[in-house]
Amino acid sequence: MTIFPSGLYYQDAYRNWAQIFKIMAVLWLVLAMFMAIPWIVLLVENDPDAPAFGVSILIVLSATLATWLLTRKVSLELKPWQMFVLTAASWTSITGFASLPLILGAPQLSVTNAVFESVSAITTTGSTVMVGIEHLSDGLKLWRGLMQWMGGIGIIVMGIAILPFLKVGGMRLFHTESSDWSDKVMPRTGGIAKATLSIYVALTLAAMVSYWAGGMLPLDAVVHGMTSLATGGFANSDASFGAYAEQPWLLWMGSFFMLSGALPFVLYIRFIRTSRTALWKDQQVRGLLKLLLAAIVVLSGWRVLQGDDWFVSLTHVTFNVISVVTTTGYASDDYTLWGALPVTAFFYLTFVGGCSGSTSGGMKIFRFQIAMLMLLDQLRYLIHANGVFTTRYNHQPVTSDISRSVVAFSFFFFITIAALALSLSALGLDLVTALSGAATAVANVGPGLGDIIGPAGNFTSLPEAAKWLLCIGMLMGRLEILTVVVLMTPMFWRR
């Protein structure tokens, strides 16, 4: 028995990793193509930021070409462990490459700030370290929106096609043998991805046209259209959507398109192709709408009782509640000034998130629903010790592996927030900033609470170490926690 690896071992290792990098090279090429859009805009405007994008594109293309040449002869037959590595490595590398124009461009951000901004964009979190956004070049404004738009479609495709295969994420509920209606709508994953992209593009264009017709400047309409559907929250003003606070129709449009991005995109396909009642019949969608309605009624009533105008209150409450629950992160007003009840409510709403299979982050509403069903079942067992009960969700039985997944994710979700908040506190951040910053990073919401990172502030004054920690939190939250945690276990690498 030899104690040294054989030549065959090294050949297998090379082939396994080459397959991962070959796919990553394709993703880098797509990134370079998107990067060319603001570069062309800057060239047309003869803006001094154009060379920064040109150099960034060359760097990305060079890495793509080198990787492709080294892996071009490798066939693609990915194993589950490779998918875990690919998911984490691709998102990490793309955020790194996407930060290049921010480092080389006019803002000349530090590496830390540029990476934070790109991670926040690609993960559609919406936290920012940039000040004076109104004075950025058109190309950089467009790039911030494009990064979030790419991240939005990326998380939908990942949620529909990759995470269920890895037995992680909420779309597993729709890929079980008894409820695989997604395959009945579109037989192949490729068809689902293509249809999803078409719907995503159509809704984005609808948002852009609506914003432009509502009074936004063309560039603002384009950027806000992309970041609304991506539930990302980047705006072209330091005031976020508050720049349009005096135009209520724009706030209502924003509310509609944020909500559109937070609904399951596979249900849109079913709505178009087979069932006009697909959205309303879905238990997850109904649960999200009921939660939003309850929060809006309570907080609007609170503001009216404080003496505010009912329509103004309803408009701003609706917009900000939907923004936080869908993890978009826009703010039309500093809701931390509304009183103790709204501040506490918004902190709780930070954790919720939209629907599985959407662009939103957070825990996702279905996990709360399944947890409640599990609680009710436990109460039934306490009353009827010998009873046999079947937990059903969307008229389908919830299997034990789904229940285990929900419990495991919820545990690691809150453990991640707790560990991150503790680490931020060790760096000198106060309790409110540390706890809300950790929560908003892992839930991919955007603004936190307090004077520093609240809706009226940003993350630029935080220590560099805190920004790197928050970057890790944003990536872990976007990748559904367990996808990253499993890579940290020795047994994964000993597989």
Short mmCIF file of C-alpha atoms in Angstrom, two decimals:
data_model
loop_
_atom_site.label_atom_id
_atom_site.label_comp_id
_atom_site.label_asym_id
_atom_site.label_seq_id
_atom_site.Cartn_x
_atom_site.Cartn_y
_atom_site.Cartn_z
CA MET A 1 0.00 0.00 0.00
CA THR A 2 1.48 3.35 -1.05
CA ILE A 3 1.17 6.43 1.12
CA PHE A 4 1.76 8.81 -1.79
CA PRO A 5 -0.88 9.87 -4.30
CA SER A 6 -0.63 8.20 -7.69
CA GLY A 7 -0.38 9.95 -11.04
CA LEU A 8 -4.02 9.08 -11.63
CA TYR A 9 -4.92 11.01 -8.46
CA TYR A 10 -3.31 14.18 -9.82
CA GLN A 11 -4.97 13.71 -13.19
CA ASP A 12 -8.36 13.45 -11.53
CA ALA A 13 -7.65 16.50 -9.36
CA TYR A 14 -6.62 18.54 -12.40
CA ARG A 15 -9.70 17.48 -14.35
CA ASN A 16 -12.04 18.23 -11.45
CA TRP A 17 -10.69 21.73 -10.86
CA ALA A 18 -10.30 22.44 -14.57
CA GLN A 19 -14.03 21.79 -15.02
CA ILE A 20 -14.81 24.37 -12.35
CA PHE A 21 -12.53 27.01 -13.83
CA LYS A 22 -13.80 26.37 -17.36
CA ILE A 23 -17.31 27.38 -16.31
CA MET A 24 -15.96 30.32 -14.34
CA ALA A 25 -14.19 31.54 -17.48
CA VAL A 26 -17.54 31.66 -19.29
CA LEU A 27 -19.04 33.70 -16.43
CA TRP A 28 -16.08 36.10 -16.54
CA LEU A 29 -16.66 36.54 -20.27
CA VAL A 30 -20.28 37.48 -19.60
CA LEU A 31 -19.08 39.96 -16.97
CA ALA A 32 -16.73 41.56 -19.49
CA MET A 33 -19.58 41.89 -21.99
CA PHE A 34 -21.71 43.70 -19.41
CA MET A 35 -18.73 45.86 -18.47
CA ALA A 36 -18.49 46.97 -22.09
CA ILE A 37 -21.91 48.69 -21.90
CA PRO A 38 -20.87 51.55 -19.55
CA TRP A 39 -17.50 51.69 -21.33
CA ILE A 40 -19.26 52.45 -24.64
CA VAL A 41 -21.40 55.09 -22.90
CA LEU A 42 -18.28 56.75 -21.49
CA LEU A 43 -16.53 56.65 -24.86
CA VAL A 44 -19.50 58.36 -26.51
CA GLU A 45 -19.52 61.01 -23.77
CA ASN A 46 -15.72 61.33 -23.96
CA ASP A 47 -15.62 60.84 -20.19
CA PRO A 48 -12.26 60.37 -18.39
CA ASP A 49 -13.64 57.23 -16.69
CA ALA A 50 -13.58 55.37 -20.02
CA PRO A 51 -9.94 54.15 -19.70
CA ALA A 52 -10.74 52.63 -16.28
CA PHE A 53 -13.40 50.43 -17.85
CA GLY A 54 -11.20 49.65 -20.84
CA VAL A 55 -8.36 48.42 -18.61
CA SER A 56 -10.81 46.48 -16.43
CA ILE A 57 -12.23 44.72 -19.49
CA LEU A 58 -8.71 43.80 -20.64
CA ILE A 59 -7.90 42.31 -17.22
CA VAL A 60 -11.08 40.23 -17.15
CA LEU A 61 -10.63 39.07 -20.75
CA SER A 62 -7.00 38.14 -20.09
CA ALA A 63 -8.01 35.99 -17.12
CA THR A 64 -10.80 34.47 -19.22
CA LEU A 65 -8.53 33.65 -22.15
CA ALA A 66 -5.77 32.18 -19.99
CA THR A 67 -8.23 30.01 -18.08
CA TRP A 68 -9.98 28.88 -21.24
CA LEU A 69 -6.71 27.88 -22.93
CA LEU A 70 -5.73 25.80 -19.91
CA THR A 71 -9.10 24.05 -19.66
CA ARG A 72 -10.39 23.93 -23.24
CA LYS A 73 -9.88 20.17 -23.66
CA VAL A 74 -11.68 19.26 -20.44
CA SER A 75 -15.21 17.90 -20.77
CA LEU A 76 -17.88 19.10 -18.37
CA GLU A 77 -19.37 16.48 -16.04
CA LEU A 78 -19.75 18.24 -12.71
CA LYS A 79 -20.20 16.32 -9.48
CA PRO A 80 -22.20 17.74 -6.56
CA TRP A 81 -19.08 18.76 -4.61
CA GLN A 82 -17.85 20.71 -7.63
CA MET A 83 -21.13 22.61 -7.76
CA PHE A 84 -20.63 23.76 -4.17
CA VAL A 85 -17.14 25.02 -4.98
CA LEU A 86 -18.24 26.56 -8.28
CA THR A 87 -21.10 28.47 -6.66
CA ALA A 88 -18.91 30.07 -3.99
CA ALA A 89 -15.88 30.61 -6.23
CA SER A 90 -17.80 32.17 -9.11
CA TRP A 91 -19.64 34.71 -6.95
CA THR A 92 -16.43 35.61 -5.11
CA SER A 93 -14.34 36.03 -8.26
CA ILE A 94 -17.03 38.01 -10.10
CA THR A 95 -17.34 40.50 -7.25
CA GLY A 96 -13.57 40.92 -7.30
CA PHE A 97 -13.41 41.59 -11.04
CA ALA A 98 -16.49 43.85 -10.87
CA SER A 99 -14.71 46.13 -8.38
CA LEU A 100 -11.95 47.04 -10.86
CA PRO A 101 -13.73 50.05 -12.48
CA LEU A 102 -14.41 51.45 -9.00
CA ILE A 103 -10.72 51.22 -8.12
CA LEU A 104 -9.41 52.57 -11.44
CA GLY A 105 -12.21 55.08 -12.10
CA ALA A 106 -12.76 58.62 -10.89
CA PRO A 107 -13.92 57.70 -7.35
CA GLN A 108 -10.57 55.87 -6.90
CA LEU A 109 -11.97 53.85 -4.06
CA SER A 110 -9.63 51.83 -1.90
CA VAL A 111 -9.57 48.09 -2.56
CA THR A 112 -11.66 47.54 0.58
CA ASN A 113 -14.33 50.07 -0.37
CA ALA A 114 -14.43 48.96 -4.01
CA VAL A 115 -14.83 45.30 -3.09
CA PHE A 116 -17.49 46.19 -0.50
CA GLU A 117 -19.43 48.16 -3.12
CA SER A 118 -19.21 45.39 -5.71
CA VAL A 119 -20.12 42.64 -3.22
CA SER A 120 -23.08 44.72 -2.08
CA ALA A 121 -24.11 45.20 -5.71
CA ILE A 122 -23.68 41.64 -6.99
CA THR A 123 -25.41 40.18 -3.92
CA THR A 124 -28.18 42.81 -4.41
CA THR A 125 -27.72 43.96 -0.82
CA GLY A 126 -27.70 47.69 -1.53
CA SER A 127 -25.35 48.90 1.23
CA THR A 128 -22.99 51.56 -0.05
CA VAL A 129 -19.77 53.30 0.92
CA MET A 130 -20.08 55.95 -1.80
CA VAL A 131 -20.92 59.58 -1.10
CA GLY A 132 -21.90 62.11 -3.74
CA ILE A 133 -23.42 59.52 -6.05
CA GLU A 134 -25.14 62.29 -8.00
CA HIS A 135 -21.71 63.49 -9.19
CA LEU A 136 -20.51 60.11 -10.52
CA SER A 137 -20.08 59.68 -14.25
CA ASP A 138 -22.98 58.21 -16.18
CA GLY A 139 -20.91 55.09 -16.81
CA LEU A 140 -20.30 54.42 -13.12
CA LYS A 141 -23.97 55.01 -12.27
CA LEU A 142 -24.91 52.57 -15.01
CA TRP A 143 -22.32 50.04 -13.80
CA ARG A 144 -23.70 50.08 -10.27
CA GLY A 145 -27.15 49.30 -11.67
CA LEU A 146 -25.84 46.63 -14.04
CA MET A 147 -23.99 44.85 -11.23
CA GLN A 148 -27.20 44.56 -9.27
CA TRP A 149 -29.18 43.50 -12.32
CA MET A 150 -26.66 40.74 -13.04
CA GLY A 151 -26.79 39.63 -9.42
CA GLY A 152 -30.57 39.51 -9.54
CA ILE A 153 -30.81 37.17 -12.52
CA GLY A 154 -27.86 35.20 -11.14
CA ILE A 155 -29.60 34.42 -7.88
CA ILE A 156 -32.81 33.39 -9.67
CA VAL A 157 -30.96 30.94 -11.91
CA MET A 158 -28.95 29.68 -8.94
CA GLY A 159 -32.11 29.24 -6.86
CA ILE A 160 -33.96 27.40 -9.61
CA ALA A 161 -31.22 25.30 -11.23
CA ILE A 162 -28.29 24.88 -8.82
CA LEU A 163 -29.33 25.01 -5.17
CA PRO A 164 -32.13 22.41 -5.50
CA PHE A 165 -29.60 20.06 -7.10
CA LEU A 166 -27.35 20.57 -4.06
CA LYS A 167 -30.34 20.01 -1.74
CA VAL A 168 -30.07 23.59 -0.50
CA GLY A 169 -32.61 26.40 -0.85
CA GLY A 170 -36.35 26.81 -0.97
CA MET A 171 -36.93 25.67 -4.54
CA ARG A 172 -36.39 22.10 -3.33
CA LEU A 173 -40.06 22.26 -2.42
CA PHE A 174 -40.84 22.43 -6.12
CA HIS A 175 -38.37 19.78 -7.24
CA THR A 176 -39.66 16.84 -5.22
CA GLU A 177 -41.12 13.88 -7.04
CA SER A 178 -44.64 14.75 -5.97
CA SER A 179 -44.62 18.44 -6.78
CA ASP A 180 -42.23 18.95 -9.67
CA TRP A 181 -44.61 21.24 -11.52
CA SER A 182 -41.72 23.35 -12.78
CA ASP A 183 -40.71 20.47 -15.07
CA LYS A 184 -44.30 20.20 -16.28
CA VAL A 185 -44.20 23.83 -17.32
CA MET A 186 -40.81 23.71 -19.05
CA PRO A 187 -39.28 20.24 -19.50
CA ARG A 188 -35.62 21.22 -19.16
CA THR A 189 -33.70 23.48 -16.80
CA GLY A 190 -32.32 25.34 -19.81
CA GLY A 191 -35.84 26.14 -20.94
CA ILE A 192 -36.75 27.40 -17.48
CA ALA A 193 -33.65 29.61 -17.37
CA LYS A 194 -34.39 31.06 -20.81
CA ALA A 195 -38.03 31.77 -19.95
CA THR A 196 -36.99 33.27 -16.61
CA LEU A 197 -34.51 35.59 -18.30
CA SER A 198 -37.18 36.70 -20.78
CA ILE A 199 -39.60 37.56 -17.98
CA TYR A 200 -36.86 39.29 -16.00
CA VAL A 201 -35.92 41.44 -19.00
CA ALA A 202 -39.56 42.24 -19.78
CA LEU A 203 -40.32 43.34 -16.21
CA THR A 204 -37.12 45.41 -16.12
CA LEU A 205 -38.03 47.18 -19.34
CA ALA A 206 -41.54 47.80 -18.00
CA ALA A 207 -40.04 49.38 -14.87
CA MET A 208 -37.69 51.57 -16.90
CA VAL A 209 -40.47 52.85 -19.15
CA SER A 210 -42.79 53.44 -16.18
CA TYR A 211 -40.17 55.42 -14.26
CA TRP A 212 -39.31 57.47 -17.33
CA ALA A 213 -42.98 58.18 -18.02
CA GLY A 214 -43.39 59.10 -14.35
CA GLY A 215 -40.80 61.87 -14.58
CA MET A 216 -37.37 60.32 -14.02
CA LEU A 217 -34.47 61.27 -16.25
CA PRO A 218 -33.63 58.50 -18.76
CA LEU A 219 -30.47 57.30 -16.97
CA ASP A 220 -32.20 57.35 -13.59
CA ALA A 221 -35.12 55.38 -15.04
CA VAL A 222 -32.75 52.77 -16.48
CA VAL A 223 -30.76 52.32 -13.26
CA HIS A 224 -33.79 52.30 -10.96
CA GLY A 225 -35.57 49.89 -13.30
CA MET A 226 -32.68 47.43 -13.01
CA THR A 227 -32.23 47.77 -9.26
CA SER A 228 -35.97 47.57 -8.52
CA LEU A 229 -36.42 44.19 -10.24
CA ALA A 230 -33.14 42.94 -8.79
CA THR A 231 -34.41 44.06 -5.35
CA GLY A 232 -30.97 45.62 -4.99
CA GLY A 233 -31.67 49.19 -3.94
CA PHE A 234 -28.82 51.14 -5.54
CA ALA A 235 -30.02 54.61 -6.55
CA ASN A 236 -28.43 57.54 -8.37
CA SER A 237 -28.67 59.81 -5.35
CA ASP A 238 -27.37 59.80 -1.79
CA ALA A 239 -31.00 60.32 -0.77
CA SER A 240 -31.91 56.96 -2.35
CA PHE A 241 -35.56 56.99 -3.49
CA GLY A 242 -36.09 59.93 -1.16
CA ALA A 243 -35.07 62.11 -4.09
CA TYR A 244 -38.58 61.39 -5.42
CA ALA A 245 -40.40 61.72 -2.11
CA GLU A 246 -42.54 64.53 -3.53
CA GLN A 247 -43.68 62.35 -6.44
CA PRO A 248 -45.89 59.72 -4.84
CA TRP A 249 -46.72 58.01 -8.13
CA LEU A 250 -43.04 57.04 -8.47
CA LEU A 251 -43.08 55.55 -4.97
CA TRP A 252 -46.13 53.44 -5.85
CA MET A 253 -44.46 52.31 -9.08
CA GLY A 254 -41.36 51.40 -7.10
CA SER A 255 -43.46 49.42 -4.62
CA PHE A 256 -45.05 47.43 -7.45
CA PHE A 257 -41.80 46.55 -9.19
CA MET A 258 -39.98 45.67 -5.96
CA LEU A 259 -42.82 43.29 -5.13
CA SER A 260 -42.65 41.87 -8.67
CA GLY A 261 -38.99 41.01 -8.14
CA ALA A 262 -39.77 39.28 -4.83
CA LEU A 263 -42.24 36.76 -6.29
CA PRO A 264 -41.19 33.31 -7.62
CA PHE A 265 -40.21 33.67 -11.26
CA VAL A 266 -41.13 30.06 -12.01
CA LEU A 267 -44.69 31.01 -11.07
CA TYR A 268 -44.61 33.76 -13.69
CA ILE A 269 -43.82 31.07 -16.26
CA ARG A 270 -46.73 28.96 -15.06
CA PHE A 271 -48.98 32.04 -15.04
CA ILE A 272 -48.17 32.77 -18.68
CA ARG A 273 -48.22 29.21 -19.98
CA THR A 274 -50.78 27.20 -18.04
CA SER A 275 -52.62 28.87 -15.17
CA ARG A 276 -53.84 32.43 -14.68
CA THR A 277 -54.32 31.73 -10.96
CA ALA A 278 -50.83 30.31 -10.34
CA LEU A 279 -49.59 33.31 -8.38
CA TRP A 280 -52.60 33.71 -6.12
CA LYS A 281 -52.97 29.99 -5.40
CA ASP A 282 -49.39 29.71 -4.20
CA GLN A 283 -49.22 29.54 -0.41
CA GLN A 284 -45.90 31.37 -0.34
CA VAL A 285 -47.20 34.33 -2.34
CA ARG A 286 -50.35 34.61 -0.25
CA GLY A 287 -48.29 34.52 2.93
CA LEU A 288 -46.02 37.32 1.70
CA LEU A 289 -48.95 39.51 0.64
CA LYS A 290 -50.73 38.99 3.97
CA LEU A 291 -47.59 39.91 5.91
CA LEU A 292 -47.07 43.06 3.85
CA LEU A 293 -50.70 44.09 4.25
CA ALA A 294 -50.60 43.60 8.03
CA ALA A 295 -47.36 45.57 8.43
CA ILE A 296 -48.58 48.39 6.18
CA VAL A 297 -51.93 48.71 8.02
CA VAL A 298 -50.31 48.75 11.47
CA LEU A 299 -47.51 51.20 10.65
CA SER A 300 -49.76 53.49 8.57
CA GLY A 301 -52.21 53.60 11.46
CA TRP A 302 -49.34 54.43 13.82
CA ARG A 303 -48.25 57.38 11.69
CA VAL A 304 -51.80 58.67 11.32
CA LEU A 305 -52.21 58.54 15.09
CA GLN A 306 -49.06 60.64 15.35
CA GLY A 307 -50.79 63.33 13.29
CA ASP A 308 -49.41 62.59 9.79
CA ASP A 309 -51.49 62.84 6.63
CA TRP A 310 -53.08 59.46 5.85
CA PHE A 311 -52.12 59.33 2.15
CA VAL A 312 -48.54 60.45 2.75
CA SER A 313 -48.27 57.92 5.56
CA LEU A 314 -49.73 55.11 3.46
CA THR A 315 -47.43 55.92 0.54
CA HIS A 316 -44.19 56.02 2.51
CA VAL A 317 -45.08 53.10 4.77
CA THR A 318 -46.04 50.92 1.79
CA PHE A 319 -42.85 51.79 -0.06
CA ASN A 320 -40.47 51.28 2.87
CA VAL A 321 -42.15 48.13 4.19
CA ILE A 322 -42.00 46.49 0.75
CA SER A 323 -38.42 47.71 0.33
CA VAL A 324 -37.27 46.11 3.60
CA VAL A 325 -39.28 42.88 3.34
CA THR A 326 -38.18 42.28 -0.26
CA THR A 327 -34.60 43.18 0.85
CA THR A 328 -34.39 45.93 -1.77
CA GLY A 329 -33.09 48.59 0.58
CA TYR A 330 -34.50 51.73 -1.01
CA ALA A 331 -35.57 54.40 1.46
CA SER A 332 -38.01 57.20 0.72
CA ASP A 333 -37.79 58.56 4.26
CA ASP A 334 -35.73 58.03 7.42
CA TYR A 335 -38.09 55.58 9.10
CA THR A 336 -35.91 55.47 12.22
CA LEU A 337 -37.48 58.85 13.07
CA TRP A 338 -41.04 57.48 13.00
CA GLY A 339 -40.92 56.23 16.58
CA ALA A 340 -40.03 53.16 18.63
CA LEU A 341 -42.69 50.83 17.18
CA PRO A 342 -41.71 51.35 13.51
CA VAL A 343 -37.98 50.96 14.28
CA THR A 344 -38.58 47.65 16.06
CA ALA A 345 -40.96 46.50 13.32
CA PHE A 346 -38.47 47.29 10.57
CA PHE A 347 -35.76 45.38 12.43
CA TYR A 348 -38.00 42.31 12.56
CA LEU A 349 -38.99 42.71 8.91
CA THR A 350 -35.31 42.72 7.95
CA PHE A 351 -35.17 38.96 8.45
CA VAL A 352 -38.21 37.97 6.40
CA GLY A 353 -37.30 38.29 2.73
CA GLY A 354 -39.49 37.57 -0.26
CA CYS A 355 -40.28 34.27 -1.95
CA SER A 356 -37.96 31.45 -2.89
CA GLY A 357 -37.00 31.58 -6.55
CA SER A 358 -37.05 35.39 -6.59
CA THR A 359 -34.33 38.06 -6.51
CA SER A 360 -34.90 38.89 -2.84
CA GLY A 361 -32.73 37.75 0.06
CA GLY A 362 -33.58 37.13 3.70
CA MET A 363 -34.83 33.89 5.19
CA LYS A 364 -37.70 33.70 2.67
CA ILE A 365 -41.31 33.64 3.72
CA PHE A 366 -41.80 29.90 3.14
CA ARG A 367 -39.41 29.01 5.97
CA PHE A 368 -41.55 30.94 8.44
CA GLN A 369 -44.64 29.20 7.10
CA ILE A 370 -43.13 25.73 7.38
CA ALA A 371 -41.82 26.52 10.86
CA MET A 372 -45.36 27.50 11.89
CA LEU A 373 -46.74 24.27 10.43
CA MET A 374 -44.13 22.29 12.37
CA LEU A 375 -45.10 24.15 15.54
CA LEU A 376 -48.79 23.37 15.01
CA ASP A 377 -47.96 19.71 14.43
CA GLN A 378 -45.99 19.62 17.65
CA LEU A 379 -48.96 21.07 19.52
CA ARG A 380 -51.19 18.40 17.98
CA TYR A 381 -48.78 15.69 19.16
CA LEU A 382 -48.91 17.09 22.68
CA ILE A 383 -52.69 16.84 22.65
CA HIS A 384 -52.99 13.60 20.65
CA ALA A 385 -49.87 11.64 21.54
CA ASN A 386 -50.76 8.70 19.29
CA GLY A 387 -52.01 10.75 16.38
CA VAL A 388 -50.59 10.55 12.86
CA PHE A 389 -50.37 13.88 11.09
CA THR A 390 -49.12 14.91 7.65
CA THR A 391 -47.69 18.39 7.23
CA ARG A 392 -48.70 19.81 3.88
CA TYR A 393 -47.48 22.93 2.09
CA ASN A 394 -49.02 24.05 -1.19
CA HIS A 395 -51.15 20.88 -1.05
CA GLN A 396 -48.03 18.71 -1.02
CA PRO A 397 -46.55 16.78 1.94
CA VAL A 398 -43.48 18.34 3.55
CA THR A 399 -40.88 15.58 3.75
CA SER A 400 -38.47 15.15 6.64
CA ASP A 401 -35.48 16.31 4.59
CA ILE A 402 -37.26 19.59 3.81
CA SER A 403 -38.01 20.09 7.50
CA ARG A 404 -34.37 19.35 8.40
CA SER A 405 -33.21 21.82 5.77
CA VAL A 406 -35.44 24.58 7.15
CA VAL A 407 -34.25 23.97 10.72
CA ALA A 408 -30.59 23.79 9.70
CA PHE A 409 -30.77 26.93 7.58
CA SER A 410 -32.58 28.91 10.27
CA PHE A 411 -30.04 27.84 12.90
CA PHE A 412 -27.03 28.78 10.78
CA PHE A 413 -28.72 32.00 9.61
CA PHE A 414 -29.04 33.36 13.13
CA ILE A 415 -25.70 31.90 14.26
CA THR A 416 -24.03 33.73 11.36
CA ILE A 417 -25.70 37.02 12.33
CA ALA A 418 -24.77 36.53 15.99
CA ALA A 419 -21.12 35.72 15.21
CA LEU A 420 -20.86 38.62 12.76
CA ALA A 421 -22.44 41.08 15.22
CA LEU A 422 -20.05 39.93 17.94
CA SER A 423 -17.07 40.41 15.63
CA LEU A 424 -18.25 43.90 14.65
CA SER A 425 -18.67 44.79 18.31
CA ALA A 426 -15.07 43.69 18.94
CA LEU A 427 -14.03 46.29 16.34
CA GLY A 428 -15.66 49.05 18.36
CA LEU A 429 -19.10 49.34 16.75
CA ASP A 430 -22.03 50.06 19.06
CA LEU A 431 -24.74 47.46 19.65
CA VAL A 432 -27.32 48.92 17.26
CA THR A 433 -24.80 49.35 14.43
CA ALA A 434 -23.19 45.94 14.94
CA LEU A 435 -26.43 43.97 15.27
CA SER A 436 -28.37 45.73 12.52
CA GLY A 437 -25.30 45.76 10.26
CA ALA A 438 -24.86 42.01 10.66
CA ALA A 439 -28.59 41.39 10.09
CA THR A 440 -28.80 43.61 7.02
CA ALA A 441 -25.67 42.03 5.51
CA VAL A 442 -26.72 38.40 5.95
CA ALA A 443 -30.32 39.18 4.93
CA ASN A 444 -29.05 41.26 1.96
CA VAL A 445 -31.30 44.20 2.85
CA GLY A 446 -29.02 47.26 2.63
CA PRO A 447 -29.53 49.94 5.26
CA GLY A 448 -29.28 49.10 8.94
CA LEU A 449 -30.41 51.08 11.97
CA GLY A 450 -28.86 53.98 13.83
CA ASP A 451 -27.21 57.22 12.81
CA ILE A 452 -24.24 55.59 11.06
CA ILE A 453 -25.68 52.91 8.74
CA GLY A 454 -29.38 53.78 8.95
CA PRO A 455 -31.53 54.84 5.97
CA ALA A 456 -30.02 58.34 6.13
CA GLY A 457 -26.41 57.12 6.46
CA ASN A 458 -23.98 54.72 4.75
CA PHE A 459 -21.15 52.32 5.52
CA THR A 460 -18.18 54.47 4.50
CA SER A 461 -17.09 55.37 8.06
CA LEU A 462 -16.86 51.76 9.28
CA PRO A 463 -13.40 50.26 9.92
CA GLU A 464 -11.89 48.36 7.00
CA ALA A 465 -11.98 45.09 8.92
CA ALA A 466 -15.71 45.59 9.52
CA LYS A 467 -16.31 46.05 5.79
CA TRP A 468 -14.50 42.79 4.98
CA LEU A 469 -16.56 40.97 7.60
CA LEU A 470 -19.74 42.42 6.14
CA CYS A 471 -18.63 41.30 2.67
CA ILE A 472 -18.38 37.74 3.99
CA GLY A 473 -21.82 38.10 5.58
CA MET A 474 -23.37 39.39 2.34
CA LEU A 475 -21.92 36.54 0.29
CA MET A 476 -22.98 33.91 2.82
CA GLY A 477 -26.50 35.32 2.95
CA ARG A 478 -26.79 35.45 -0.82
CA LEU A 479 -25.55 31.86 -1.20
CA GLU A 480 -28.06 30.51 1.34
CA ILE A 481 -25.51 30.07 4.16
CA LEU A 482 -25.21 26.28 3.97
CA THR A 483 -23.58 26.41 0.54
CA VAL A 484 -20.66 28.22 2.16
CA VAL A 485 -20.70 26.51 5.55
CA VAL A 486 -20.30 23.07 3.98
CA LEU A 487 -17.03 24.23 2.39
CA MET A 488 -15.65 24.94 5.87
CA THR A 489 -16.08 21.36 7.08
CA PRO A 490 -13.14 18.92 6.93
CA MET A 491 -15.43 16.08 5.88
CA PHE A 492 -16.31 17.95 2.66
CA TRP A 493 -12.67 17.92 1.55
CA ARG A 494 -12.21 14.30 2.71
CA ARG A 495 -15.29 13.21 0.76
#
